PDB file of C-alpha atoms in Angstrom:
ATOM      1  CA  MET A   1      28.897 210.617 149.967  1.00  0.00           C
ATOM      2  CA  THR A   2      31.802 209.529 147.821  1.00  0.00           C
ATOM      3  CA  ALA A   3      31.928 206.128 146.148  1.00  0.00           C
ATOM      4  CA  PRO A   4      35.064 204.161 147.086  1.00  0.00           C
ATOM      5  CA  THR A   5      36.877 201.776 144.812  1.00  0.00           C
ATOM      6  CA  THR A   6      36.105 198.071 144.900  1.00  0.00           C
ATOM      7  CA  HIS A   7      36.933 196.563 148.278  1.00  0.00           C
ATOM      8  CA  PRO A   8      38.058 192.934 147.845  1.00  0.00           C
ATOM      9  CA  GLY A   9      37.317 192.098 151.460  1.00  0.00           C
ATOM     10  CA  ALA A  10      33.630 192.917 151.207  1.00  0.00           C
ATOM     11  CA  GLY A  11      32.689 189.260 151.069  1.00  0.00           C
ATOM     12  CA  PRO A  12      32.009 186.628 148.424  1.00  0.00           C
ATOM     13  CA  GLY A  13      29.669 187.352 145.539  1.00  0.00           C
ATOM     14  CA  ASN A  14      26.424 185.459 144.987  1.00  0.00           C
ATOM     15  CA  GLY A  15      27.167 184.763 141.341  1.00  0.00           C
ATOM     16  CA  ALA A  16      25.850 188.049 139.987  1.00  0.00           C
ATOM     17  CA  ALA A  17      29.069 189.831 140.902  1.00  0.00           C
ATOM     18  CA  ALA A  18      30.819 188.429 137.845  1.00  0.00           C
ATOM     19  CA  ALA A  19      28.050 189.517 135.467  1.00  0.00           C
ATOM     20  CA  ASP A  20      28.929 191.736 132.544  1.00  0.00           C
ATOM     21  CA  LEU A  21      26.626 194.747 132.914  1.00  0.00           C
ATOM     22  CA  ASP A  22      27.510 196.249 129.515  1.00  0.00           C
ATOM     23  CA  GLY A  23      24.440 196.436 127.338  1.00  0.00           C
ATOM     24  CA  VAL A  24      22.110 195.055 129.998  1.00  0.00           C
ATOM     25  CA  THR A  25      19.869 198.102 129.938  1.00  0.00           C
ATOM     26  CA  ARG A  26      19.667 198.669 126.197  1.00  0.00           C
ATOM     27  CA  ASP A  27      16.174 197.143 125.958  1.00  0.00           C
ATOM     28  CA  ASP A  28      13.491 195.420 128.011  1.00  0.00           C
ATOM     29  CA  ALA A  29      14.465 191.936 126.877  1.00  0.00           C
ATOM     30  CA  SER A  30      18.121 192.344 127.890  1.00  0.00           C
ATOM     31  CA  LEU A  31      17.155 193.800 131.257  1.00  0.00           C
ATOM     32  CA  ARG A  32      14.698 190.981 131.868  1.00  0.00           C
ATOM     33  CA  ARG A  33      17.290 188.337 131.011  1.00  0.00           C
ATOM     34  CA  PHE A  34      19.778 189.872 133.409  1.00  0.00           C
ATOM     35  CA  LEU A  35      17.381 190.331 136.319  1.00  0.00           C
ATOM     36  CA  HIS A  36      15.854 186.884 135.959  1.00  0.00           C
ATOM     37  CA  GLY A  37      19.349 185.444 135.633  1.00  0.00           C
ATOM     38  CA  LEU A  38      20.276 186.586 139.130  1.00  0.00           C
ATOM     39  CA  PRO A  39      20.604 183.680 141.580  1.00  0.00           C
ATOM     40  CA  GLY A  40      17.311 182.722 143.190  1.00  0.00           C
ATOM     41  CA  VAL A  41      16.862 183.297 146.910  1.00  0.00           C
ATOM     42  CA  ASP A  42      16.345 180.342 149.229  1.00  0.00           C
ATOM     43  CA  GLN A  43      13.623 181.879 151.412  1.00  0.00           C
ATOM     44  CA  VAL A  44      13.943 179.295 154.174  1.00  0.00           C
ATOM     45  CA  GLY A  45      17.707 179.716 154.236  1.00  0.00           C
ATOM     46  CA  ALA A  46      17.489 183.526 154.185  1.00  0.00           C
ATOM     47  CA  ASP A  47      15.003 183.558 157.049  1.00  0.00           C
ATOM     48  CA  ALA A  48      17.167 181.156 159.040  1.00  0.00           C
ATOM     49  CA  ARG A  49      20.327 183.207 158.526  1.00  0.00           C
ATOM     50  CA  ALA A  50      18.555 186.425 159.510  1.00  0.00           C
ATOM     51  CA  ALA A  51      17.198 184.715 162.620  1.00  0.00           C
ATOM     52  CA  THR A  52      20.714 183.601 163.559  1.00  0.00           C
ATOM     53  CA  LEU A  53      22.087 187.123 163.091  1.00  0.00           C
ATOM     54  CA  ALA A  54      19.294 188.446 165.285  1.00  0.00           C
ATOM     55  CA  THR A  55      20.568 186.374 168.206  1.00  0.00           C
ATOM     56  CA  ARG A  56      23.953 188.118 168.265  1.00  0.00           C
ATOM     57  CA  SER A  57      24.432 190.525 171.145  1.00  0.00           C
ATOM     58  CA  ILE A  58      26.997 193.156 172.019  1.00  0.00           C
ATOM     59  CA  LYS A  59      27.834 194.478 175.456  1.00  0.00           C
ATOM     60  CA  THR A  60      29.201 197.451 177.390  1.00  0.00           C
ATOM     61  CA  THR A  61      31.522 199.708 175.388  1.00  0.00           C
ATOM     62  CA  ALA A  62      30.577 198.185 172.040  1.00  0.00           C
ATOM     63  CA  LYS A  63      26.892 198.671 172.837  1.00  0.00           C
ATOM     64  CA  ALA A  64      27.434 202.314 173.767  1.00  0.00           C
ATOM     65  CA  GLN A  65      29.270 202.880 170.479  1.00  0.00           C
ATOM     66  CA  ALA A  66      26.490 201.117 168.578  1.00  0.00           C
ATOM     67  CA  ILE A  67      23.849 203.345 170.165  1.00  0.00           C
ATOM     68  CA  ASP A  68      25.699 206.512 169.178  1.00  0.00           C
ATOM     69  CA  LEU A  69      26.249 205.151 165.667  1.00  0.00           C
ATOM     70  CA  ALA A  70      22.546 204.304 165.351  1.00  0.00           C
ATOM     71  CA  ILE A  71      21.607 207.844 166.426  1.00  0.00           C
ATOM     72  CA  ARG A  72      23.919 209.240 163.743  1.00  0.00           C
ATOM     73  CA  MET A  73      22.202 206.980 161.187  1.00  0.00           C
ATOM     74  CA  VAL A  74      18.630 208.076 161.878  1.00  0.00           C
ATOM     75  CA  ASP A  75      16.623 209.906 159.243  1.00  0.00           C
ATOM     76  CA  LEU A  76      14.197 211.499 161.702  1.00  0.00           C
ATOM     77  CA  THR A  77      10.929 211.337 159.842  1.00  0.00           C
ATOM     78  CA  THR A  78       7.467 212.875 159.841  1.00  0.00           C
ATOM     79  CA  LEU A  79       5.254 212.049 156.890  1.00  0.00           C
ATOM     80  CA  GLU A  80       1.707 212.698 158.029  1.00  0.00           C
ATOM     81  CA  GLY A  81      -1.053 214.700 156.445  1.00  0.00           C
ATOM     82  CA  GLN A  82      -1.314 216.734 159.650  1.00  0.00           C
ATOM     83  CA  ASP A  83       2.335 217.860 159.599  1.00  0.00           C
ATOM     84  CA  THR A  84       2.808 221.573 160.263  1.00  0.00           C
ATOM     85  CA  PRO A  85       5.747 223.983 160.016  1.00  0.00           C
ATOM     86  CA  GLY A  86       5.866 224.057 163.800  1.00  0.00           C
ATOM     87  CA  LYS A  87       6.183 220.273 164.020  1.00  0.00           C
ATOM     88  CA  VAL A  88       8.961 220.258 161.428  1.00  0.00           C
ATOM     89  CA  ARG A  89      10.856 223.019 163.262  1.00  0.00           C
ATOM     90  CA  ALA A  90      10.595 221.053 166.502  1.00  0.00           C
ATOM     91  CA  LEU A  91      11.705 217.839 164.811  1.00  0.00           C
ATOM     92  CA  SER A  92      14.638 219.627 163.165  1.00  0.00           C
ATOM     93  CA  SER A  93      15.731 221.031 166.524  1.00  0.00           C
ATOM     94  CA  LYS A  94      15.570 217.561 167.995  1.00  0.00           C
ATOM     95  CA  ALA A  95      17.626 216.172 165.092  1.00  0.00           C
ATOM     96  CA  MET A  96      20.402 218.677 165.807  1.00  0.00           C
ATOM     97  CA  ARG A  97      20.381 218.138 169.586  1.00  0.00           C
ATOM     98  CA  PRO A  98      18.604 214.875 170.371  1.00  0.00           C
ATOM     99  CA  ASP A  99      19.475 215.197 174.057  1.00  0.00           C
ATOM    100  CA  PRO A 100      19.650 218.899 175.013  1.00  0.00           C
ATOM    101  CA  SER A 101      21.003 217.965 178.446  1.00  0.00           C
ATOM    102  CA  ASP A 102      24.001 216.129 176.976  1.00  0.00           C
ATOM    103  CA  PRO A 103      26.126 217.924 174.368  1.00  0.00           C
ATOM    104  CA  SER A 104      28.073 214.695 173.734  1.00  0.00           C
ATOM    105  CA  CYS A 105      24.998 213.118 172.164  1.00  0.00           C
ATOM    106  CA  PRO A 106      25.455 213.071 168.363  1.00  0.00           C
ATOM    107  CA  ALA A 107      23.036 214.612 165.880  1.00  0.00           C
ATOM    108  CA  THR A 108      20.957 212.497 163.536  1.00  0.00           C
ATOM    109  CA  ALA A 109      21.798 212.094 159.850  1.00  0.00           C
ATOM    110  CA  ALA A 110      18.776 213.846 158.389  1.00  0.00           C
ATOM    111  CA  VAL A 111      15.234 215.072 158.768  1.00  0.00           C
ATOM    112  CA  CYS A 112      12.792 213.557 156.256  1.00  0.00           C
ATOM    113  CA  VAL A 113       9.657 215.508 155.322  1.00  0.00           C
ATOM    114  CA  TYR A 114       7.212 216.164 152.500  1.00  0.00           C
ATOM    115  CA  PRO A 115       8.487 218.520 149.766  1.00  0.00           C
ATOM    116  CA  ASP A 116       6.330 221.475 150.831  1.00  0.00           C
ATOM    117  CA  LEU A 117       8.048 221.494 154.236  1.00  0.00           C
ATOM    118  CA  VAL A 118      11.630 221.236 152.974  1.00  0.00           C
ATOM    119  CA  ALA A 119      12.236 224.996 153.212  1.00  0.00           C
ATOM    120  CA  VAL A 120      11.114 225.017 156.855  1.00  0.00           C
ATOM    121  CA  ALA A 121      13.489 222.181 157.744  1.00  0.00           C
ATOM    122  CA  LYS A 122      16.347 223.741 155.778  1.00  0.00           C
ATOM    123  CA  GLN A 123      15.954 227.099 157.495  1.00  0.00           C
ATOM    124  CA  THR A 124      15.867 225.492 160.940  1.00  0.00           C
ATOM    125  CA  LEU A 125      18.822 223.169 160.362  1.00  0.00           C
ATOM    126  CA  GLY A 126      21.022 225.851 158.785  1.00  0.00           C
ATOM    127  CA  ALA A 127      24.676 224.842 158.698  1.00  0.00           C
ATOM    128  CA  SER A 128      24.287 222.155 161.366  1.00  0.00           C
ATOM    129  CA  GLY A 129      25.334 219.348 159.024  1.00  0.00           C
ATOM    130  CA  VAL A 130      22.005 217.548 159.422  1.00  0.00           C
ATOM    131  CA  HIS A 131      20.648 216.852 155.947  1.00  0.00           C
ATOM    132  CA  VAL A 132      17.153 217.502 154.648  1.00  0.00           C
ATOM    133  CA  ALA A 133      15.543 214.538 152.903  1.00  0.00           C
ATOM    134  CA  ALA A 134      12.284 214.843 150.997  1.00  0.00           C
ATOM    135  CA  VAL A 135       9.975 212.144 149.744  1.00  0.00           C
ATOM    136  CA  ALA A 136       8.946 212.692 146.153  1.00  0.00           C
ATOM    137  CA  THR A 137       7.508 211.086 142.991  1.00  0.00           C
ATOM    138  CA  ALA A 138       3.926 210.850 144.297  1.00  0.00           C
ATOM    139  CA  PHE A 139       4.935 209.251 147.591  1.00  0.00           C
ATOM    140  CA  PRO A 140       3.795 206.752 148.843  1.00  0.00           C
ATOM    141  CA  SER A 141       1.882 205.228 145.906  1.00  0.00           C
ATOM    142  CA  GLY A 142       4.037 206.397 143.009  1.00  0.00           C
ATOM    143  CA  ARG A 143       0.854 206.734 140.965  1.00  0.00           C
ATOM    144  CA  ALA A 144       1.427 209.830 138.856  1.00  0.00           C
ATOM    145  CA  ALA A 145       2.637 210.808 135.409  1.00  0.00           C
ATOM    146  CA  ARG A 146       6.397 211.021 135.022  1.00  0.00           C
ATOM    147  CA  ASP A 147       6.437 214.766 134.374  1.00  0.00           C
ATOM    148  CA  ILE A 148       4.613 215.312 137.663  1.00  0.00           C
ATOM    149  CA  LYS A 149       7.107 213.097 139.483  1.00  0.00           C
ATOM    150  CA  LEU A 150      10.027 215.001 137.989  1.00  0.00           C
ATOM    151  CA  ALA A 151       8.476 218.351 138.874  1.00  0.00           C
ATOM    152  CA  ASP A 152       7.924 217.073 142.422  1.00  0.00           C
ATOM    153  CA  THR A 153      11.604 216.158 142.623  1.00  0.00           C
ATOM    154  CA  ARG A 154      12.875 219.448 141.190  1.00  0.00           C
ATOM    155  CA  ASP A 155      10.657 221.473 143.533  1.00  0.00           C
ATOM    156  CA  ALA A 156      12.074 219.654 146.566  1.00  0.00           C
ATOM    157  CA  VAL A 157      15.679 220.164 145.429  1.00  0.00           C
ATOM    158  CA  GLU A 158      15.077 223.835 144.670  1.00  0.00           C
ATOM    159  CA  ALA A 159      13.628 224.247 148.163  1.00  0.00           C
ATOM    160  CA  GLY A 160      16.868 222.905 149.617  1.00  0.00           C
ATOM    161  CA  ALA A 161      16.564 219.121 149.845  1.00  0.00           C
ATOM    162  CA  ASP A 162      19.932 217.369 150.091  1.00  0.00           C
ATOM    163  CA  GLU A 163      18.398 213.952 149.526  1.00  0.00           C
ATOM    164  CA  ILE A 164      15.376 212.678 147.599  1.00  0.00           C
ATOM    165  CA  ASP A 165      13.516 209.517 148.609  1.00  0.00           C
ATOM    166  CA  MET A 166      11.594 208.352 145.526  1.00  0.00           C
ATOM    167  CA  VAL A 167       9.199 205.421 145.169  1.00  0.00           C
ATOM    168  CA  ILE A 168       9.316 203.026 142.250  1.00  0.00           C
ATOM    169  CA  ASP A 169       6.233 202.185 140.226  1.00  0.00           C
ATOM    170  CA  ARG A 170       5.510 198.803 141.800  1.00  0.00           C
ATOM    171  CA  GLY A 171       2.739 198.116 139.287  1.00  0.00           C
ATOM    172  CA  ALA A 172       5.198 198.462 136.417  1.00  0.00           C
ATOM    173  CA  PHE A 173       7.836 196.376 138.190  1.00  0.00           C
ATOM    174  CA  LEU A 174       5.461 193.544 139.096  1.00  0.00           C
ATOM    175  CA  SER A 175       4.117 193.562 135.528  1.00  0.00           C
ATOM    176  CA  GLY A 176       7.660 193.020 134.253  1.00  0.00           C
ATOM    177  CA  ARG A 177       8.016 196.479 132.684  1.00  0.00           C
ATOM    178  CA  TYR A 178      11.547 196.749 133.999  1.00  0.00           C
ATOM    179  CA  LEU A 179      12.856 199.212 131.444  1.00  0.00           C
ATOM    180  CA  GLN A 180      10.050 201.645 132.319  1.00  0.00           C
ATOM    181  CA  VAL A 181      11.067 201.519 135.994  1.00  0.00           C
ATOM    182  CA  PHE A 182      14.754 201.822 135.086  1.00  0.00           C
ATOM    183  CA  GLU A 183      14.212 204.848 132.864  1.00  0.00           C
ATOM    184  CA  GLU A 184      12.089 206.582 135.466  1.00  0.00           C
ATOM    185  CA  ILE A 185      14.798 206.180 138.108  1.00  0.00           C
ATOM    186  CA  VAL A 186      17.372 207.531 135.643  1.00  0.00           C
ATOM    187  CA  ALA A 187      15.159 210.557 134.947  1.00  0.00           C
ATOM    188  CA  VAL A 188      14.569 211.253 138.645  1.00  0.00           C
ATOM    189  CA  LYS A 189      18.300 210.909 139.321  1.00  0.00           C
ATOM    190  CA  GLN A 190      18.947 213.550 136.687  1.00  0.00           C
ATOM    191  CA  ALA A 191      16.266 215.810 138.194  1.00  0.00           C
ATOM    192  CA  CYS A 192      17.969 215.479 141.590  1.00  0.00           C
ATOM    193  CA  GLY A 193      20.982 217.439 140.415  1.00  0.00           C
ATOM    194  CA  PRO A 194      23.388 217.570 143.363  1.00  0.00           C
ATOM    195  CA  ALA A 195      20.977 215.818 145.746  1.00  0.00           C
ATOM    196  CA  HIS A 196      21.457 212.135 146.563  1.00  0.00           C
ATOM    197  CA  LEU A 197      18.767 209.691 145.488  1.00  0.00           C
ATOM    198  CA  LYS A 198      17.271 206.999 147.704  1.00  0.00           C
ATOM    199  CA  VAL A 199      15.058 204.569 145.783  1.00  0.00           C
ATOM    200  CA  ILE A 200      12.207 203.050 147.802  1.00  0.00           C
ATOM    201  CA  LEU A 201      11.349 199.527 146.683  1.00  0.00           C
ATOM    202  CA  GLU A 202       8.297 199.055 148.971  1.00  0.00           C
ATOM    203  CA  THR A 203       9.352 195.476 149.644  1.00  0.00           C
ATOM    204  CA  GLY A 204       6.088 194.647 151.397  1.00  0.00           C
ATOM    205  CA  GLU A 205       4.409 194.817 147.988  1.00  0.00           C
ATOM    206  CA  LEU A 206       7.078 192.906 146.063  1.00  0.00           C
ATOM    207  CA  VAL A 207       5.898 189.599 147.581  1.00  0.00           C
ATOM    208  CA  THR A 208       9.005 187.445 147.001  1.00  0.00           C
ATOM    209  CA  TYR A 209      12.653 187.641 147.985  1.00  0.00           C
ATOM    210  CA  ASP A 210      13.609 187.083 144.341  1.00  0.00           C
ATOM    211  CA  ALA A 211      11.673 190.252 143.442  1.00  0.00           C
ATOM    212  CA  VAL A 212      13.491 192.175 146.191  1.00  0.00           C
ATOM    213  CA  ARG A 213      16.848 191.110 144.781  1.00  0.00           C
ATOM    214  CA  ARG A 214      15.819 192.064 141.222  1.00  0.00           C
ATOM    215  CA  ALA A 215      14.425 195.449 142.310  1.00  0.00           C
ATOM    216  CA  SER A 216      17.606 196.166 144.267  1.00  0.00           C
ATOM    217  CA  TRP A 217      19.829 195.524 141.246  1.00  0.00           C
ATOM    218  CA  LEU A 218      17.506 197.442 138.938  1.00  0.00           C
ATOM    219  CA  ALA A 219      17.619 200.520 141.178  1.00  0.00           C
ATOM    220  CA  MET A 220      21.392 200.383 141.555  1.00  0.00           C
ATOM    221  CA  MET A 221      21.997 199.999 137.830  1.00  0.00           C
ATOM    222  CA  ALA A 222      19.761 203.048 137.266  1.00  0.00           C
ATOM    223  CA  GLY A 223      21.943 205.183 139.550  1.00  0.00           C
ATOM    224  CA  ALA A 224      20.466 204.960 143.042  1.00  0.00           C
ATOM    225  CA  ASP A 225      22.740 206.286 145.794  1.00  0.00           C
ATOM    226  CA  PHE A 226      20.698 204.304 148.332  1.00  0.00           C
ATOM    227  CA  ILE A 227      18.150 201.532 148.138  1.00  0.00           C
ATOM    228  CA  LYS A 228      15.415 201.779 150.749  1.00  0.00           C
ATOM    229  CA  THR A 229      13.029 199.083 151.929  1.00  0.00           C
ATOM    230  CA  SER A 230       9.762 200.888 152.490  1.00  0.00           C
ATOM    231  CA  THR A 231       7.598 203.964 152.690  1.00  0.00           C
ATOM    232  CA  GLY A 232       6.481 202.993 156.194  1.00  0.00           C
ATOM    233  CA  LYS A 233       2.898 203.013 154.914  1.00  0.00           C
ATOM    234  CA  VAL A 234       2.765 199.312 153.918  1.00  0.00           C
ATOM    235  CA  GLN A 235       3.218 196.239 156.093  1.00  0.00           C
ATOM    236  CA  PRO A 236       5.471 194.376 156.356  1.00  0.00           C
ATOM    237  CA  ALA A 237       7.982 197.212 156.191  1.00  0.00           C
ATOM    238  CA  ALA A 238      11.657 196.867 157.141  1.00  0.00           C
ATOM    239  CA  THR A 239      12.239 193.227 158.058  1.00  0.00           C
ATOM    240  CA  LEU A 240      15.657 191.832 158.880  1.00  0.00           C
ATOM    241  CA  PRO A 241      15.645 189.162 156.118  1.00  0.00           C
ATOM    242  CA  VAL A 242      14.730 191.700 153.418  1.00  0.00           C
ATOM    243  CA  THR A 243      17.381 194.141 154.649  1.00  0.00           C
ATOM    244  CA  MET A 244      19.903 191.299 154.651  1.00  0.00           C
ATOM    245  CA  LEU A 245      19.084 190.562 150.990  1.00  0.00           C
ATOM    246  CA  MET A 246      19.512 194.222 150.084  1.00  0.00           C
ATOM    247  CA  LEU A 247      22.853 194.303 151.900  1.00  0.00           C
ATOM    248  CA  GLU A 248      23.960 191.272 149.884  1.00  0.00           C
ATOM    249  CA  ALA A 249      22.906 193.125 146.740  1.00  0.00           C
ATOM    250  CA  VAL A 250      24.922 196.273 147.490  1.00  0.00           C
ATOM    251  CA  ARG A 251      27.929 194.172 148.482  1.00  0.00           C
ATOM    252  CA  ASP A 252      27.817 192.223 145.216  1.00  0.00           C
ATOM    253  CA  PHE A 253      27.088 195.333 143.149  1.00  0.00           C
ATOM    254  CA  ARG A 254      30.278 196.915 144.458  1.00  0.00           C
ATOM    255  CA  LEU A 255      32.218 193.775 143.616  1.00  0.00           C
ATOM    256  CA  ALA A 256      30.787 193.913 140.089  1.00  0.00           C
ATOM    257  CA  THR A 257      31.098 197.635 139.410  1.00  0.00           C
ATOM    258  CA  GLY A 258      33.304 199.282 142.028  1.00  0.00           C
ATOM    259  CA  THR A 259      30.397 201.538 143.040  1.00  0.00           C
ATOM    260  CA  GLN A 260      29.155 201.543 146.622  1.00  0.00           C
ATOM    261  CA  VAL A 261      25.429 202.042 147.284  1.00  0.00           C
ATOM    262  CA  GLY A 262      23.794 202.607 150.658  1.00  0.00           C
ATOM    263  CA  VAL A 263      20.865 200.814 152.309  1.00  0.00           C
ATOM    264  CA  LYS A 264      18.012 202.329 154.307  1.00  0.00           C
ATOM    265  CA  PRO A 265      15.524 200.140 156.170  1.00  0.00           C
ATOM    266  CA  ALA A 266      12.437 202.181 157.081  1.00  0.00           C
ATOM    267  CA  GLY A 267       9.255 201.443 158.950  1.00  0.00           C
ATOM    268  CA  GLY A 268       8.739 199.414 162.112  1.00  0.00           C
ATOM    269  CA  ILE A 269      12.216 199.745 163.671  1.00  0.00           C
ATOM    270  CA  ARG A 270      11.369 201.125 167.093  1.00  0.00           C
ATOM    271  CA  THR A 271      13.783 199.769 169.712  1.00  0.00           C
ATOM    272  CA  THR A 272      17.506 199.893 170.404  1.00  0.00           C
ATOM    273  CA  LYS A 273      17.560 196.106 170.428  1.00  0.00           C
ATOM    274  CA  ASP A 274      16.150 196.042 166.898  1.00  0.00           C
ATOM    275  CA  ALA A 275      18.581 198.704 165.674  1.00  0.00           C
ATOM    276  CA  ILE A 276      21.542 196.728 166.989  1.00  0.00           C
ATOM    277  CA  LYS A 277      20.311 193.606 165.176  1.00  0.00           C
ATOM    278  CA  PHE A 278      20.389 195.594 161.944  1.00  0.00           C
ATOM    279  CA  LEU A 279      23.890 196.939 162.654  1.00  0.00           C
ATOM    280  CA  VAL A 280      25.179 193.422 163.351  1.00  0.00           C
ATOM    281  CA  THR A 281      23.655 192.313 160.057  1.00  0.00           C
ATOM    282  CA  VAL A 282      25.326 195.200 158.208  1.00  0.00           C
ATOM    283  CA  ASN A 283      28.702 194.213 159.626  1.00  0.00           C
ATOM    284  CA  GLU A 284      28.292 190.493 158.945  1.00  0.00           C
ATOM    285  CA  VAL A 285      26.763 190.731 155.457  1.00  0.00           C
ATOM    286  CA  ALA A 286      28.069 193.859 153.730  1.00  0.00           C
ATOM    287  CA  GLY A 287      31.069 194.679 155.891  1.00  0.00           C
ATOM    288  CA  ARG A 288      32.408 197.497 158.021  1.00  0.00           C
ATOM    289  CA  ASP A 289      32.481 199.975 155.146  1.00  0.00           C
ATOM    290  CA  TRP A 290      28.709 200.251 155.420  1.00  0.00           C
ATOM    291  CA  LEU A 291      28.779 201.023 159.165  1.00  0.00           C
ATOM    292  CA  ASP A 292      28.632 204.737 158.455  1.00  0.00           C
ATOM    293  CA  PRO A 293      25.733 207.201 158.049  1.00  0.00           C
ATOM    294  CA  ASP A 294      26.892 207.811 154.474  1.00  0.00           C
ATOM    295  CA  TRP A 295      26.044 204.188 153.654  1.00  0.00           C
ATOM    296  CA  PHE A 296      23.385 203.029 156.111  1.00  0.00           C
ATOM    297  CA  ARG A 297      20.377 204.845 157.524  1.00  0.00           C
ATOM    298  CA  PHE A 298      17.342 204.092 159.651  1.00  0.00           C
ATOM    299  CA  GLY A 299      14.096 205.683 158.509  1.00  0.00           C
ATOM    300  CA  ALA A 300      12.330 206.182 161.811  1.00  0.00           C
ATOM    301  CA  SER A 301      10.333 208.430 164.081  1.00  0.00           C
ATOM    302  CA  THR A 302      10.097 206.680 167.462  1.00  0.00           C
ATOM    303  CA  LEU A 303      13.424 204.792 167.330  1.00  0.00           C
ATOM    304  CA  LEU A 304      15.398 207.859 168.405  1.00  0.00           C
ATOM    305  CA  ASN A 305      13.514 208.106 171.680  1.00  0.00           C
ATOM    306  CA  ASP A 306      14.414 204.557 172.697  1.00  0.00           C
ATOM    307  CA  LEU A 307      18.035 205.064 171.683  1.00  0.00           C
ATOM    308  CA  LEU A 308      18.186 208.136 173.929  1.00  0.00           C
ATOM    309  CA  LEU A 309      16.627 206.291 176.873  1.00  0.00           C
ATOM    310  CA  GLN A 310      19.041 203.371 176.480  1.00  0.00           C
ATOM    311  CA  ARG A 311      21.953 205.770 176.111  1.00  0.00           C
ATOM    312  CA  GLN A 312      21.178 207.449 179.417  1.00  0.00           C
ATOM    313  CA  LYS A 313      20.657 204.058 181.067  1.00  0.00           C
ATOM    314  CA  MET A 314      24.196 203.063 180.096  1.00  0.00           C
ATOM    315  CA  GLN A 315      25.586 206.343 181.412  1.00  0.00           C
ATOM    316  CA  THR A 316      23.676 206.550 184.706  1.00  0.00           C
ATOM    317  CA  GLY A 317      22.636 202.975 185.425  1.00  0.00           C
ATOM    318  CA  ARG A 318      18.946 203.830 185.531  1.00  0.00           C
ATOM    319  CA  TYR A 319      16.119 204.460 183.125  1.00  0.00           C
ATOM    320  CA  SER A 320      14.742 207.957 182.760  1.00  0.00           C
ATOM    321  CA  GLY A 321      11.104 208.805 183.292  1.00  0.00           C
ATOM    322  CA  PRO A 322       8.654 209.141 180.402  1.00  0.00           C
ATOM    323  CA  ASP A 323       9.214 212.886 180.194  1.00  0.00           C
ATOM    324  CA  TYR A 324      12.925 212.531 179.388  1.00  0.00           C
ATOM    325  CA  VAL A 325      12.358 212.496 175.625  1.00  0.00           C
ATOM    326  CA  THR A 326      10.009 214.563 173.518  1.00  0.00           C
ATOM    327  CA  VAL A 327       6.965 212.981 171.914  1.00  0.00           C
ATOM    328  CA  ASP A 328       7.320 213.229 168.135  1.00  0.00           C
TER     329      ASP A 328
END
C-alpha cells in the first residue's frame, strides 16, 4: 500500500478537513479539544443516507465486476478457539483459488488468523500474493498490559504476518483517556515494523456515531493504515451507517493531511447483495480511489461462498448446488 497525494475530487470535507493538526496530540487536553471539536453526526440523517445508498443496484457487467472486486477485497477469516493448522491450510488454499474449477476467479486479499497460526498460513500461501493478517493486542477484548500487546504484535510479525489487526482499549476511549489510546496505537504501529496496521474500533461498543467519528480520527492520527469496524465478536458489527461514517472520516483525513487510510468493515456481511451495498457506499462517499483491495477490505468468513455462487450464476444462468463451495 502506498499513500497517494491529496486528491481534490474526493468530495467535500465535513469541516474537520480544514483543521490544523499540528500540536493536537501533544497532551490529553489538546487531543480532547480536537476530537470533541469535530462536527457532530446527525444520526437520523446518517441512517437515512445509508438507507438510500442501500437501495442502489447495479446490473449485468457492472455486477460481475463488482463480484470479482469483492472477492479480491475479502480477508478470509477464522478466529475460533477450535482453529487447527489443518483448517488454516485449507482456508489458505481456498484464499488462493476460491473456485478451483475456474482459474479466472481472483484470489482473496488476505487470510486472517490468530498469531500462533500465522506461520502455517504463511507457509501455505508462499509467494501467491495473498497476505497474512493476524489479530493481536489481546484480541478481541484488548484487556492486557501494553508490553504484552506489543510482544503479541512482534511475535505475529516475526512469524510472517503482513498485516496486524489490533483492537483499541475501548474502556480507555469511552473514559476519555484519548492520549492513552493514541500512544498505544503509535507503539503498536512501531512494533509492526514493515507490516500494515489495521485498527479495530469495535463500533458496537462505542454507542454513538459521534464516538465512531472521534475514534476514527484518533486512530488515523496515530498512524493506522486501515480503520476497521469490528472484531466480529460484538453485535452490532459492520453496519452500513457506521461504515459510511468511517468512509467520510478517511475521505476528510486525506483532504486534511494528504494521507490515504483504508477501511475494513468486518462481521455480519454474508451476502453478495450486502457486499455490493458497501461497494456502492465506498464509491459514493469516499470515491473511486478506495475501490481497491489496498484501501477497502471485507472481514468475512461466509461472504466468499455467496460471492462464488452468485458469480457462477452470472456465468451459467443457474445456481450451483450446496456442494459447489467448501464449508469454512
